[in-house]
JSON list of C-alpha atoms in Angstrom, two decimals:
[
{"chain": "H", "resi": 4, "resn": "UNK", "atom": "CA", "xyz": [-68.19, -36.07, 76.61]},
{"chain": "H", "resi": 5, "resn": "UNK", "atom": "CA", "xyz": [-70.35, -34.00, 74.06]},
{"chain": "H", "resi": 6, "resn": "UNK", "atom": "CA", "xyz": [-68.65, -31.91, 71.42]},
{"chain": "H", "resi": 7, "resn": "UNK", "atom": "CA", "xyz": [-69.81, -28.95, 72.28]},
{"chain": "H", "resi": 8, "resn": "UNK", "atom": "CA", "xyz": [-68.87, -28.82, 75.88]},
{"chain": "H", "resi": 9, "resn": "UNK", "atom": "CA", "xyz": [-67.13, -26.10, 77.32]},
{"chain": "H", "resi": 10, "resn": "UNK", "atom": "CA", "xyz": [-63.88, -26.52, 79.03]},
{"chain": "H", "resi": 11, "resn": "UNK", "atom": "CA", "xyz": [-63.94, -26.01, 83.03]},
{"chain": "H", "resi": 12, "resn": "UNK", "atom": "CA", "xyz": [-61.91, -23.59, 84.69]},
{"chain": "H", "resi": 13, "resn": "UNK", "atom": "CA", "xyz": [-61.52, -24.09, 88.54]},
{"chain": "H", "resi": 14, "resn": "UNK", "atom": "CA", "xyz": [-60.57, -20.71, 90.42]},
{"chain": "H", "resi": 15, "resn": "UNK", "atom": "CA", "xyz": [-59.30, -21.09, 93.89]},
{"chain": "H", "resi": 16, "resn": "UNK", "atom": "CA", "xyz": [-59.43, -17.96, 96.03]},
{"chain": "H", "resi": 17, "resn": "UNK", "atom": "CA", "xyz": [-60.77, -16.81, 99.59]},
{"chain": "H", "resi": 18, "resn": "UNK", "atom": "CA", "xyz": [-61.38, -13.21, 98.35]},
{"chain": "H", "resi": 19, "resn": "UNK", "atom": "CA", "xyz": [-65.10, -13.92, 97.55]},
{"chain": "H", "resi": 20, "resn": "UNK", "atom": "CA", "xyz": [-65.03, -10.45, 95.43]},
{"chain": "H", "resi": 21, "resn": "UNK", "atom": "CA", "xyz": [-62.14, -11.44, 93.33]},
{"chain": "H", "resi": 22, "resn": "UNK", "atom": "CA", "xyz": [-63.52, -15.25, 93.13]},
{"chain": "H", "resi": 23, "resn": "UNK", "atom": "CA", "xyz": [-66.99, -13.44, 91.77]},
{"chain": "H", "resi": 24, "resn": "UNK", "atom": "CA", "xyz": [-65.10, -10.89, 89.26]},
{"chain": "H", "resi": 25, "resn": "UNK", "atom": "CA", "xyz": [-62.87, -14.03, 88.14]},
{"chain": "H", "resi": 26, "resn": "UNK", "atom": "CA", "xyz": [-65.62, -16.41, 87.76]},
{"chain": "H", "resi": 27, "resn": "UNK", "atom": "CA", "xyz": [-67.98, -13.67, 85.59]},
{"chain": "H", "resi": 28, "resn": "UNK", "atom": "CA", "xyz": [-64.78, -12.67, 83.32]},
{"chain": "H", "resi": 29, "resn": "UNK", "atom": "CA", "xyz": [-64.20, -16.47, 82.50]},
{"chain": "H", "resi": 30, "resn": "UNK", "atom": "CA", "xyz": [-67.74, -16.91, 82.11]},
{"chain": "H", "resi": 31, "resn": "UNK", "atom": "CA", "xyz": [-68.16, -14.07, 79.48]},
{"chain": "H", "resi": 32, "resn": "UNK", "atom": "CA", "xyz": [-65.11, -15.65, 77.75]},
{"chain": "H", "resi": 33, "resn": "UNK", "atom": "CA", "xyz": [-67.10, -18.97, 77.37]},
{"chain": "H", "resi": 34, "resn": "UNK", "atom": "CA", "xyz": [-65.65, -21.09, 79.93]},
{"chain": "H", "resi": 35, "resn": "UNK", "atom": "CA", "xyz": [-67.30, -23.27, 82.67]},
{"chain": "H", "resi": 36, "resn": "UNK", "atom": "CA", "xyz": [-66.19, -22.25, 85.95]},
{"chain": "H", "resi": 37, "resn": "UNK", "atom": "CA", "xyz": [-65.83, -24.03, 89.12]},
{"chain": "H", "resi": 38, "resn": "UNK", "atom": "CA", "xyz": [-65.16, -21.63, 91.99]},
{"chain": "H", "resi": 39, "resn": "UNK", "atom": "CA", "xyz": [-64.36, -22.32, 95.37]},
{"chain": "H", "resi": 40, "resn": "UNK", "atom": "CA", "xyz": [-62.65, -20.65, 98.49]},
{"chain": "H", "resi": 41, "resn": "UNK", "atom": "CA", "xyz": [-61.08, -23.61, 99.48]},
{"chain": "H", "resi": 42, "resn": "UNK", "atom": "CA", "xyz": [-58.41, -25.94, 97.60]},
{"chain": "H", "resi": 43, "resn": "UNK", "atom": "CA", "xyz": [-59.85, -28.97, 95.88]},
{"chain": "H", "resi": 44, "resn": "UNK", "atom": "CA", "xyz": [-59.36, -32.55, 97.20]},
{"chain": "H", "resi": 45, "resn": "UNK", "atom": "CA", "xyz": [-58.36, -35.45, 94.76]},
{"chain": "H", "resi": 46, "resn": "UNK", "atom": "CA", "xyz": [-62.41, -36.39, 94.26]},
{"chain": "H", "resi": 47, "resn": "UNK", "atom": "CA", "xyz": [-63.23, -32.99, 93.62]},
{"chain": "H", "resi": 48, "resn": "UNK", "atom": "CA", "xyz": [-60.57, -32.81, 90.72]},
{"chain": "H", "resi": 49, "resn": "UNK", "atom": "CA", "xyz": [-61.95, -36.01, 89.28]},
{"chain": "H", "resi": 50, "resn": "UNK", "atom": "CA", "xyz": [-65.43, -34.85, 89.29]},
{"chain": "H", "resi": 51, "resn": "UNK", "atom": "CA", "xyz": [-64.89, -31.45, 87.85]},
{"chain": "H", "resi": 52, "resn": "UNK", "atom": "CA", "xyz": [-62.15, -32.50, 85.79]},
{"chain": "H", "resi": 53, "resn": "UNK", "atom": "CA", "xyz": [-60.84, -28.91, 85.07]},
{"chain": "H", "resi": 54, "resn": "UNK", "atom": "CA", "xyz": [-58.87, -27.68, 82.04]},
{"chain": "H", "resi": 55, "resn": "UNK", "atom": "CA", "xyz": [-56.93, -25.31, 84.17]},
{"chain": "H", "resi": 56, "resn": "UNK", "atom": "CA", "xyz": [-56.76, -23.85, 87.85]},
{"chain": "H", "resi": 57, "resn": "UNK", "atom": "CA", "xyz": [-56.28, -20.71, 88.80]},
{"chain": "H", "resi": 58, "resn": "UNK", "atom": "CA", "xyz": [-54.63, -20.87, 92.55]},
{"chain": "H", "resi": 59, "resn": "UNK", "atom": "CA", "xyz": [-54.41, -17.99, 94.88]},
{"chain": "H", "resi": 60, "resn": "UNK", "atom": "CA", "xyz": [-50.95, -18.55, 97.00]},
{"chain": "H", "resi": 61, "resn": "UNK", "atom": "CA", "xyz": [-52.55, -16.93, 100.37]},
{"chain": "H", "resi": 62, "resn": "UNK", "atom": "CA", "xyz": [-55.49, -18.98, 101.28]},
{"chain": "H", "resi": 63, "resn": "UNK", "atom": "CA", "xyz": [-56.91, -19.15, 104.56]},
{"chain": "H", "resi": 64, "resn": "UNK", "atom": "CA", "xyz": [-55.36, -22.07, 106.15]},
{"chain": "H", "resi": 65, "resn": "UNK", "atom": "CA", "xyz": [-53.91, -23.27, 102.94]},
{"chain": "H", "resi": 66, "resn": "UNK", "atom": "CA", "xyz": [-51.01, -22.55, 100.97]},
{"chain": "H", "resi": 67, "resn": "UNK", "atom": "CA", "xyz": [-51.61, -22.48, 97.33]},
{"chain": "H", "resi": 68, "resn": "UNK", "atom": "CA", "xyz": [-48.33, -23.09, 95.98]},
{"chain": "H", "resi": 69, "resn": "UNK", "atom": "CA", "xyz": [-48.04, -26.38, 98.54]},
{"chain": "H", "resi": 70, "resn": "UNK", "atom": "CA", "xyz": [-51.31, -27.52, 97.19]},
{"chain": "H", "resi": 71, "resn": "UNK", "atom": "CA", "xyz": [-50.26, -26.89, 93.61]},
{"chain": "H", "resi": 72, "resn": "UNK", "atom": "CA", "xyz": [-46.68, -28.68, 94.26]},
{"chain": "H", "resi": 73, "resn": "UNK", "atom": "CA", "xyz": [-48.86, -31.73, 95.57]},
{"chain": "H", "resi": 74, "resn": "UNK", "atom": "CA", "xyz": [-51.48, -31.62, 92.35]},
{"chain": "H", "resi": 75, "resn": "UNK", "atom": "CA", "xyz": [-48.01, -31.44, 90.40]},
{"chain": "H", "resi": 76, "resn": "UNK", "atom": "CA", "xyz": [-46.56, -34.33, 92.26]},
{"chain": "H", "resi": 77, "resn": "UNK", "atom": "CA", "xyz": [-49.38, -36.67, 92.23]},
{"chain": "H", "resi": 78, "resn": "UNK", "atom": "CA", "xyz": [-51.11, -35.86, 89.17]},
{"chain": "H", "resi": 79, "resn": "UNK", "atom": "CA", "xyz": [-48.18, -35.69, 86.99]},
{"chain": "H", "resi": 80, "resn": "UNK", "atom": "CA", "xyz": [-49.95, -37.98, 84.02]},
{"chain": "H", "resi": 81, "resn": "UNK", "atom": "CA", "xyz": [-52.62, -35.37, 84.07]},
{"chain": "H", "resi": 82, "resn": "UNK", "atom": "CA", "xyz": [-50.54, -32.58, 83.21]},
{"chain": "H", "resi": 83, "resn": "UNK", "atom": "CA", "xyz": [-53.14, -30.40, 84.97]},
{"chain": "H", "resi": 84, "resn": "UNK", "atom": "CA", "xyz": [-52.14, -26.84, 84.25]},
{"chain": "H", "resi": 85, "resn": "UNK", "atom": "CA", "xyz": [-52.01, -24.47, 87.33]},
{"chain": "H", "resi": 86, "resn": "UNK", "atom": "CA", "xyz": [-52.05, -20.48, 87.48]},
{"chain": "H", "resi": 87, "resn": "UNK", "atom": "CA", "xyz": [-50.53, -19.14, 90.81]},
{"chain": "H", "resi": 88, "resn": "UNK", "atom": "CA", "xyz": [-52.59, -15.74, 91.59]},
{"chain": "H", "resi": 89, "resn": "UNK", "atom": "CA", "xyz": [-50.94, -13.29, 94.34]},
{"chain": "H", "resi": 90, "resn": "UNK", "atom": "CA", "xyz": [-50.49, -9.89, 95.30]},
{"chain": "H", "resi": 91, "resn": "UNK", "atom": "CA", "xyz": [-47.00, -10.86, 96.56]},
{"chain": "H", "resi": 92, "resn": "UNK", "atom": "CA", "xyz": [-44.20, -9.29, 94.45]},
{"chain": "H", "resi": 93, "resn": "UNK", "atom": "CA", "xyz": [-43.23, -10.46, 91.02]},
{"chain": "H", "resi": 94, "resn": "UNK", "atom": "CA", "xyz": [-40.24, -11.85, 91.95]},
{"chain": "H", "resi": 95, "resn": "UNK", "atom": "CA", "xyz": [-41.62, -13.86, 95.04]},
{"chain": "H", "resi": 96, "resn": "UNK", "atom": "CA", "xyz": [-44.52, -15.08, 93.07]},
{"chain": "H", "resi": 97, "resn": "UNK", "atom": "CA", "xyz": [-42.07, -16.41, 90.37]},
{"chain": "H", "resi": 98, "resn": "UNK", "atom": "CA", "xyz": [-40.30, -18.23, 93.39]},
{"chain": "H", "resi": 99, "resn": "UNK", "atom": "CA", "xyz": [-43.23, -19.78, 94.51]},
{"chain": "H", "resi": 100, "resn": "UNK", "atom": "CA", "xyz": [-44.16, -20.88, 90.87]},
{"chain": "H", "resi": 101, "resn": "UNK", "atom": "CA", "xyz": [-40.64, -22.49, 90.66]},
{"chain": "H", "resi": 102, "resn": "UNK", "atom": "CA", "xyz": [-41.42, -24.13, 93.92]},
{"chain": "H", "resi": 103, "resn": "UNK", "atom": "CA", "xyz": [-44.37, -25.86, 92.99]},
{"chain": "H", "resi": 104, "resn": "UNK", "atom": "CA", "xyz": [-43.82, -26.43, 89.33]},
{"chain": "H", "resi": 105, "resn": "UNK", "atom": "CA", "xyz": [-47.02, -24.13, 88.14]},
{"chain": "H", "resi": 106, "resn": "UNK", "atom": "CA", "xyz": [-47.28, -23.41, 84.93]},
{"chain": "H", "resi": 107, "resn": "UNK", "atom": "CA", "xyz": [-47.70, -19.79, 84.78]},
{"chain": "H", "resi": 108, "resn": "UNK", "atom": "CA", "xyz": [-48.47, -16.71, 87.31]},
{"chain": "H", "resi": 109, "resn": "UNK", "atom": "CA", "xyz": [-50.96, -14.05, 87.68]},
{"chain": "H", "resi": 110, "resn": "UNK", "atom": "CA", "xyz": [-49.73, -11.15, 89.87]},
{"chain": "H", "resi": 111, "resn": "UNK", "atom": "CA", "xyz": [-52.71, -9.23, 91.52]},
{"chain": "H", "resi": 112, "resn": "UNK", "atom": "CA", "xyz": [-53.99, -6.69, 90.79]},
{"chain": "H", "resi": 113, "resn": "UNK", "atom": "CA", "xyz": [-54.31, -8.41, 86.95]},
{"chain": "H", "resi": 114, "resn": "UNK", "atom": "CA", "xyz": [-55.90, -7.29, 83.45]},
{"chain": "H", "resi": 115, "resn": "UNK", "atom": "CA", "xyz": [-58.87, -8.60, 82.01]},
{"chain": "H", "resi": 116, "resn": "UNK", "atom": "CA", "xyz": [-56.43, -9.14, 78.81]},
{"chain": "H", "resi": 117, "resn": "UNK", "atom": "CA", "xyz": [-54.25, -11.54, 81.41]},
{"chain": "H", "resi": 118, "resn": "UNK", "atom": "CA", "xyz": [-56.88, -13.96, 82.44]},
{"chain": "H", "resi": 119, "resn": "UNK", "atom": "CA", "xyz": [-58.42, -14.16, 78.63]},
{"chain": "H", "resi": 120, "resn": "UNK", "atom": "CA", "xyz": [-54.76, -15.10, 77.51]},
{"chain": "H", "resi": 121, "resn": "UNK", "atom": "CA", "xyz": [-53.79, -17.39, 80.29]},
{"chain": "H", "resi": 122, "resn": "UNK", "atom": "CA", "xyz": [-57.31, -19.06, 79.91]},
{"chain": "H", "resi": 123, "resn": "UNK", "atom": "CA", "xyz": [-57.17, -19.48, 76.35]},
{"chain": "H", "resi": 124, "resn": "UNK", "atom": "CA", "xyz": [-53.34, -20.66, 76.52]},
{"chain": "H", "resi": 125, "resn": "UNK", "atom": "CA", "xyz": [-54.16, -23.30, 78.83]},
{"chain": "H", "resi": 126, "resn": "UNK", "atom": "CA", "xyz": [-57.60, -24.59, 78.50]},
{"chain": "H", "resi": 127, "resn": "UNK", "atom": "CA", "xyz": [-58.44, -24.38, 74.75]},
{"chain": "H", "resi": 128, "resn": "UNK", "atom": "CA", "xyz": [-59.14, -21.10, 73.72]},
{"chain": "H", "resi": 129, "resn": "UNK", "atom": "CA", "xyz": [-62.66, -21.30, 73.57]},
{"chain": "H", "resi": 130, "resn": "UNK", "atom": "CA", "xyz": [-63.76, -17.55, 73.60]},
{"chain": "H", "resi": 131, "resn": "UNK", "atom": "CA", "xyz": [-66.66, -16.01, 72.50]},
{"chain": "H", "resi": 132, "resn": "UNK", "atom": "CA", "xyz": [-66.61, -13.21, 70.00]},
{"chain": "H", "resi": 133, "resn": "UNK", "atom": "CA", "xyz": [-68.55, -10.72, 72.14]},
{"chain": "H", "resi": 134, "resn": "UNK", "atom": "CA", "xyz": [-66.42, -11.39, 74.81]},
{"chain": "H", "resi": 135, "resn": "UNK", "atom": "CA", "xyz": [-65.21, -8.32, 76.81]}
]
């Protein structure tokens, strides 16, 4: 791995507009982004090797909390941070995060600052000075 390689953040959300917006923000903050509408499989995770995953709870045909739980149980040695995102109430989102051992939550709608703080905290803080 090159020393100047930027951390990759994986964003999983079936809302194409939100996926595009989060990708844009994270790229502006200096991160590489792997954006997808469906959860990754194990091969995807190994190929991308993300530093952080933003995972929506309500995905078409998938439950993001169940995917998070599977990642946490099967990749325990990796310690891959997962941030659950959802329009659910804060209380419900906290319960889902507790169930699947997510590292943090990001309630929707969210602010640019909240995305930036979580990305910096979990993916190494590689942020450009001219980021919004």
